[in-house]
Coordinates of C-alpha atoms in Angstrom, one line a residue:
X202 CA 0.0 0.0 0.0
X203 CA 1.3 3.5 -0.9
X204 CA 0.2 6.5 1.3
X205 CA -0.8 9.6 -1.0
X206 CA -1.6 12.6 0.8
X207 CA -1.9 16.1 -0.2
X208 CA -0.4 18.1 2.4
X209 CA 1.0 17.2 6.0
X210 CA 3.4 19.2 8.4
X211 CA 6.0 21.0 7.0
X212 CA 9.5 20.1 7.8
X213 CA 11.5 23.0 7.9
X214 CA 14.3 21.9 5.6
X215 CA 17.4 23.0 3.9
X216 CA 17.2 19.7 2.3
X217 CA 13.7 18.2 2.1
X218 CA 13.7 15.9 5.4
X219 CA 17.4 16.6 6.4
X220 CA 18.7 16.8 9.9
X221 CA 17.4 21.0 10.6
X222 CA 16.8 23.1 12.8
X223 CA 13.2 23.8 13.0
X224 CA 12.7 27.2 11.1
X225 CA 9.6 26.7 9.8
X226 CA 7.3 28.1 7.6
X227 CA 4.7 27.4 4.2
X228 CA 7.9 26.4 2.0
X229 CA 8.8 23.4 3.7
X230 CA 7.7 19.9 2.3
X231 CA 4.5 17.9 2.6
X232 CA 4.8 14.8 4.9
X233 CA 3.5 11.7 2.8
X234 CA 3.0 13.6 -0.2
X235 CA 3.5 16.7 -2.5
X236 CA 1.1 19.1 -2.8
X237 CA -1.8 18.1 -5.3
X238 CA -1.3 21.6 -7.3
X239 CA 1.6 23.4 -8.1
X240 CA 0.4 26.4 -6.3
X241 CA -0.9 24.2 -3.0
X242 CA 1.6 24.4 0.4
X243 CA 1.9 22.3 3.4
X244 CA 0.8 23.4 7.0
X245 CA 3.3 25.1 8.7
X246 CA 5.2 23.5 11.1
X247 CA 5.3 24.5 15.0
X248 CA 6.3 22.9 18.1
X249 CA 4.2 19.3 16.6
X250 CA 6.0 19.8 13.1
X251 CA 9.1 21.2 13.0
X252 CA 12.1 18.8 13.5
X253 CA 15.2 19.6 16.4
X254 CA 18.2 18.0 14.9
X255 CA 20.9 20.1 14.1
X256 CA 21.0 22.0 10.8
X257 CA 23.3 20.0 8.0
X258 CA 24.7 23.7 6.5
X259 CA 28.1 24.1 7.7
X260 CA 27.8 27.5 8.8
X261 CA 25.5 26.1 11.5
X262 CA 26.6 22.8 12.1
X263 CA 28.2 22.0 15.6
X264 CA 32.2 21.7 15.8
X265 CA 34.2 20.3 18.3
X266 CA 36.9 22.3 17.7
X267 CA 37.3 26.4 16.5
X268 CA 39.7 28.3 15.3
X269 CA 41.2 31.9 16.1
X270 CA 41.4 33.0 12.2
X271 CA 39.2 35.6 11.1
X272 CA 39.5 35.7 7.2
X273 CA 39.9 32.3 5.8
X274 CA 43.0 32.3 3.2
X275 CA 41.7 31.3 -0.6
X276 CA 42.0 27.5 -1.2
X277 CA 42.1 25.3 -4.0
X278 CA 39.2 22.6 -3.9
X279 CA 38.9 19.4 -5.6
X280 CA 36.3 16.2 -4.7
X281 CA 38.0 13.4 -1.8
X282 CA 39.7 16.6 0.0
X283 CA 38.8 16.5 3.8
X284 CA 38.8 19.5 6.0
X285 CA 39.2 20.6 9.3
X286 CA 36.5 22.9 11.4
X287 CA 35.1 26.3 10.7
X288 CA 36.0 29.2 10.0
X289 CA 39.0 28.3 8.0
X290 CA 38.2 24.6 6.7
X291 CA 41.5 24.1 6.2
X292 CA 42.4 21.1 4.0
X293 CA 43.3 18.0 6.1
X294 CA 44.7 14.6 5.5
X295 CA 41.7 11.9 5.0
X296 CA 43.6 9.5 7.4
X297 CA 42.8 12.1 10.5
X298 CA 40.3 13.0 12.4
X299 CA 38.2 15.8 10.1
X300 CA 34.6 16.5 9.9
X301 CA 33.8 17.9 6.4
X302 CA 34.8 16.3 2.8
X303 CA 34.6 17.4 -0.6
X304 CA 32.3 16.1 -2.7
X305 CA 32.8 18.6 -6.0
X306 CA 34.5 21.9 -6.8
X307 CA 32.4 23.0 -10.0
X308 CA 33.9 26.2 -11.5
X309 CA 30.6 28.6 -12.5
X310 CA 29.7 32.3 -12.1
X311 CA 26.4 32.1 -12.8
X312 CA 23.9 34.2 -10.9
X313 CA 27.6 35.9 -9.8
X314 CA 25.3 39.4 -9.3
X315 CA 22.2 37.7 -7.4
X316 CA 22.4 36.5 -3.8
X317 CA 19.8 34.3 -3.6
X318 CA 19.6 33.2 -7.2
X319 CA 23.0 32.0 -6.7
X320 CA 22.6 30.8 -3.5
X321 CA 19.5 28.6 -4.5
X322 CA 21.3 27.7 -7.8
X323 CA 24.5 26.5 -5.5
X324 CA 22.4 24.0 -3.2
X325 CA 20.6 22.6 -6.6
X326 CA 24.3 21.6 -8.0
X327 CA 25.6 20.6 -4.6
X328 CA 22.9 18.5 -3.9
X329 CA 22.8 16.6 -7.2
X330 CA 26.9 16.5 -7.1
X331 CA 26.4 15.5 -3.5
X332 CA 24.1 12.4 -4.5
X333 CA 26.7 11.6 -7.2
X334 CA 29.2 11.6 -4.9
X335 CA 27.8 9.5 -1.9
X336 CA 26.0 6.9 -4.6
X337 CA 22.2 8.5 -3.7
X338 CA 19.6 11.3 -3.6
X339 CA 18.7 9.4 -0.4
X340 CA 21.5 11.7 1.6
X341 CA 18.8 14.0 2.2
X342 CA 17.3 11.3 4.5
X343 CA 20.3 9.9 5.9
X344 CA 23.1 11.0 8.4
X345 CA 25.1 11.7 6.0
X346 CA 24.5 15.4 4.7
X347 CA 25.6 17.7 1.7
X348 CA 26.0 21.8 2.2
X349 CA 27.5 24.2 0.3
X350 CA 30.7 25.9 1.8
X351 CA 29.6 29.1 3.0
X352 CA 30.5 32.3 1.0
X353 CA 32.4 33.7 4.3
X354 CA 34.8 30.8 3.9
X355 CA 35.6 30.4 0.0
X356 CA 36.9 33.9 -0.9
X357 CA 36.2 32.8 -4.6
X358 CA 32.5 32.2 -3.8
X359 CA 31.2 34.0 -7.1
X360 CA 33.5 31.7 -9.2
X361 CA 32.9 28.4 -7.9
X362 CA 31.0 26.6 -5.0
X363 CA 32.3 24.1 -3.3
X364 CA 30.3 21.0 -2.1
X365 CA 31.0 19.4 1.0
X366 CA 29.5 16.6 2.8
X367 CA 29.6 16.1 6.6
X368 CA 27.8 13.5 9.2
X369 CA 25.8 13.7 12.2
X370 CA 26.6 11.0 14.7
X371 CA 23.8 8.5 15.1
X372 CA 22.7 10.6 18.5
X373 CA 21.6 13.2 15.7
X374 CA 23.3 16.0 18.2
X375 CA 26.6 17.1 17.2
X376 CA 28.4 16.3 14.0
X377 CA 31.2 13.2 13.6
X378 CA 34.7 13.2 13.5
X379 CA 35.6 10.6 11.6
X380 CA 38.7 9.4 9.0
X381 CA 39.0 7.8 5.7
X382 CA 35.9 8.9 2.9
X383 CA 32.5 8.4 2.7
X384 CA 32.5 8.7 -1.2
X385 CA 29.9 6.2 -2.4
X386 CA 28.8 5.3 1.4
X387 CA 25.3 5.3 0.2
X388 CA 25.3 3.2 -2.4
X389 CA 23.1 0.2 -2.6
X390 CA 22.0 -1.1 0.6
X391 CA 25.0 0.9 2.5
X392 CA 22.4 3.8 2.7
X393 CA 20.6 1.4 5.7
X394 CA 23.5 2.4 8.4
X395 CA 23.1 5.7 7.7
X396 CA 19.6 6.8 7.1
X397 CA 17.2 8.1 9.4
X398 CA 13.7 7.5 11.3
X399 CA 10.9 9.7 12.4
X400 CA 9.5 9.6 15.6
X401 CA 5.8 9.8 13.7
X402 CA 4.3 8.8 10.7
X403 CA 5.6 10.2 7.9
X404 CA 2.1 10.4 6.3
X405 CA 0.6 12.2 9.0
X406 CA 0.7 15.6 10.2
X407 CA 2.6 15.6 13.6
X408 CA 5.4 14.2 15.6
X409 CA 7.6 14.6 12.4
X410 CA 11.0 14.4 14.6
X411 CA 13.9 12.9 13.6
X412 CA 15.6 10.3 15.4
X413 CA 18.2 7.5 15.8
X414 CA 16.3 4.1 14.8
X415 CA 17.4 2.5 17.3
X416 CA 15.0 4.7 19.2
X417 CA 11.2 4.4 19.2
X418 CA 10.0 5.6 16.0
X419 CA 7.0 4.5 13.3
X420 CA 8.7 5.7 9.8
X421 CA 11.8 4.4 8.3
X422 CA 13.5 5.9 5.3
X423 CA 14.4 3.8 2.5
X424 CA 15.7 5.9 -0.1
X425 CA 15.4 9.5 -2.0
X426 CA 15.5 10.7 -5.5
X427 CA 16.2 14.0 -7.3
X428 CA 13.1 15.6 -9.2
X429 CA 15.2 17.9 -11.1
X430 CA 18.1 19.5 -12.6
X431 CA 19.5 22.8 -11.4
X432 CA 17.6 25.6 -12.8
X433 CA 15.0 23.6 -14.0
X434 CA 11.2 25.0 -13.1
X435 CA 9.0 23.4 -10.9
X436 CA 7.3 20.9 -13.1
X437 CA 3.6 20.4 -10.8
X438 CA 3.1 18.9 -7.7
X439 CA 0.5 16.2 -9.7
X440 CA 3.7 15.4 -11.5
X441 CA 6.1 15.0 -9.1
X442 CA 3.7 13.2 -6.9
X443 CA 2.7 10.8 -9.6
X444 CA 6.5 9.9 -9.9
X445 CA 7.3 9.8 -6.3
X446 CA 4.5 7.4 -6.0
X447 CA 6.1 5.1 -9.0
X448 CA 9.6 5.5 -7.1
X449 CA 8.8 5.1 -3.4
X450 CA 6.5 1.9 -3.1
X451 CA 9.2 -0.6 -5.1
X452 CA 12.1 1.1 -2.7
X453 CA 9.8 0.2 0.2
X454 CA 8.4 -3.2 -0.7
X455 CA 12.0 -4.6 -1.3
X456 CA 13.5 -2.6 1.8
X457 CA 10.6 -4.7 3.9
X458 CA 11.3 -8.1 1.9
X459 CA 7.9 -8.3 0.8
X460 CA 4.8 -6.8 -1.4
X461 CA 2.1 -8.4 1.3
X462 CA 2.3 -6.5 4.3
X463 CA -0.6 -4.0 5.5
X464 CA 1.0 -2.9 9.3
X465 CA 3.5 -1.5 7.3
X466 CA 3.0 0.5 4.3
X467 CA 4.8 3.1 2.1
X468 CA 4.7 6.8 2.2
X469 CA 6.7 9.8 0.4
X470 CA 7.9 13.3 0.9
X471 CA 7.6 15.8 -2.1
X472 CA 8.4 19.2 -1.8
X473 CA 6.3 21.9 -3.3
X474 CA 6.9 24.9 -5.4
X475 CA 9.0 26.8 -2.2
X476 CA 11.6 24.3 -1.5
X477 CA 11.9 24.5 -5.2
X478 CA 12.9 27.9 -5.6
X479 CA 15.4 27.6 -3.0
X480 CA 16.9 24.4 -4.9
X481 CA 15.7 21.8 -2.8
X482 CA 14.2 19.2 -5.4
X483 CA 13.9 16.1 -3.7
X484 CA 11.6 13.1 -3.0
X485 CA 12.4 11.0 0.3
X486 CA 11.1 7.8 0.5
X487 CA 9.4 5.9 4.0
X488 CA 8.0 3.2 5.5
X489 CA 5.7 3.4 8.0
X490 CA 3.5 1.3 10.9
X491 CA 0.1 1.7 10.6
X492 CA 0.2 1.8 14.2
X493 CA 2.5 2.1 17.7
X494 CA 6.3 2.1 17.0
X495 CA 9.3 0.4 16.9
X496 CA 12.9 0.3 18.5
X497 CA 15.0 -1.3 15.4
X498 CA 14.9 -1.0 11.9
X499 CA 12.5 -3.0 9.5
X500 CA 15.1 -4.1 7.0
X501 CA 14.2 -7.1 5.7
X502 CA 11.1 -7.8 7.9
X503 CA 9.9 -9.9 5.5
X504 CA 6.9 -12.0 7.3
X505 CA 7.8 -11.3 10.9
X506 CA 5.5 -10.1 13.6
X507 CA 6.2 -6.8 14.7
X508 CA 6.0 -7.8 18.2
X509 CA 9.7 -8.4 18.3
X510 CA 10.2 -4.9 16.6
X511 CA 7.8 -3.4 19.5

């Protein structure tokens, strides 16, 4: 069974159901489903919609470390360079403890004149080079996230951007340290140890948090696509719905080892026309129980009682 819905809570998102940090408003995505008309928006999210989890943009995310450098020096960037913490992001060798990577350098001045063209235009190409760098569009629903380097650190902002990718530990409340790359860490079924659960149904319109699945939780993510190209217009929410429907429900069905289940069924996330325009063009993809929760993932439940997942 596939849930379709035509609007939900809004997730307040700077990717559509990444780790954030609850700001809100009629441009973040529908829960379950995209909104049936291009011109339809989600409810806006509160205290009962909104998630807590940190923010995935680096110039919010949490650092263990700082540095005493006001003006980062320019750098030369290319993908499977690590960094070191903010302000500077110096470059770093992979083998030690770093918490940012790059995931693509592309070389464009486009929108060079327009803040927030540019800036909408810059998370469109990061997000599609991060999903091309991590092996999926499912990043958006995993711990594993993709930002854009801030201007204030990349004094060539207007002639490039520069992608990064960064993970939250499995708590969800400070960012990892870790060593070695996560290039193509999503690929295939290596996207299950990284993706993320929500507290509540994704197809209904509260308790939208995010958190570890090892932790009580009804929805499960199973995957993510792309509905888009940078700088391509917003195609309809009947269009992108129709698709995410046709993507979502095969994801689900072979994440759960089986087409015959009705305590768990499938559900999507669309956004609508705002996410859009800020180049967030994504579909994440659930599973969901009908009712109660669970404390481990449903990988694979095949024909299992839920009981032992209670």
């Amino acid at each position: 069974m596939m849930v379709r819905r035509s609007a939900g809570a809004a997730l307040a998102a700077a990717a559509v159901l990444a780790l954030t940090a609850g700001c809100g408003g009629s441009d973040g995505p529908s829960v379950g489903g995209a909104p049936t008309s291009a011109t339809s928006a989600p409810t806006t999210a509160s205290s009962s919609g909104t998630t807590e989890t940190p923010s995935p943009t680096s110039s919010e995310s949490p650092s263990p470390s700082s540095s005493t450098s006001s003006a980062p020096a320019a750098q030369d960037y290319a993908a499977g360079q690590c960094l070191g913490p903010k302000p500077g992001y110096a470059k770093v060798d992979c083998s030690t403890s770093h918490l940012y990577e790059v995931a693509a350098a592309p070389a464009t001045t486009l929108y060079a004149g327009d803040l927030v063209k540019r800036t909408a235009y810059g998370t469109a190409v990061c997000n599609e080079q991060g999903a091309k760098y991590l092996g999926s569009a499912g990043w958006a629903v995993s711990r594993l996230q993709v930002a854009t380097l801030p201007t204030a650190a990349d004094p060539k902002n207007k002639e490039r951007f520069v992608c990064i990718v960064q993970e939250f530990e499995n708590s969800l409340k400070s960012l990892k340290q870790g060593t070695g790359s996560v290039k193509g860490k999503l690929t295939g079924s290596g996207f299950y140890s990284y993706n993320l659960c929500l507290k509540g149904r994704a197809s209904k319109s509260d308790d939208v948090e995010f958190v570890p699945c090892n932790a009580p939780h009804a929805s499960e993510a199973t995957g993510g696509k792309l509905n888009g190209r940078p700088g391509a217009p917003f195609p309809g929410g009947d269009k992108i719905q129709k698709q995410a429907l046709s993507y979502c429900k095969p994801i689900g069905e072979k994440f759960l080892g089986t087409k015959r289940r009705t305590d768990i069924i499938s559900s999507q996330n669309s956004g609508g026309p705002g996410p859009w325009a800020k180049g967030q063009m994504f579909t994440g993809c659930f599973v969901e129980v009908t009712s109660g929760t669970v404390k481990k993932s449903l990988h694979y439940i095949t024909t299992k009682p839920l009981t032992s997942y209670r």
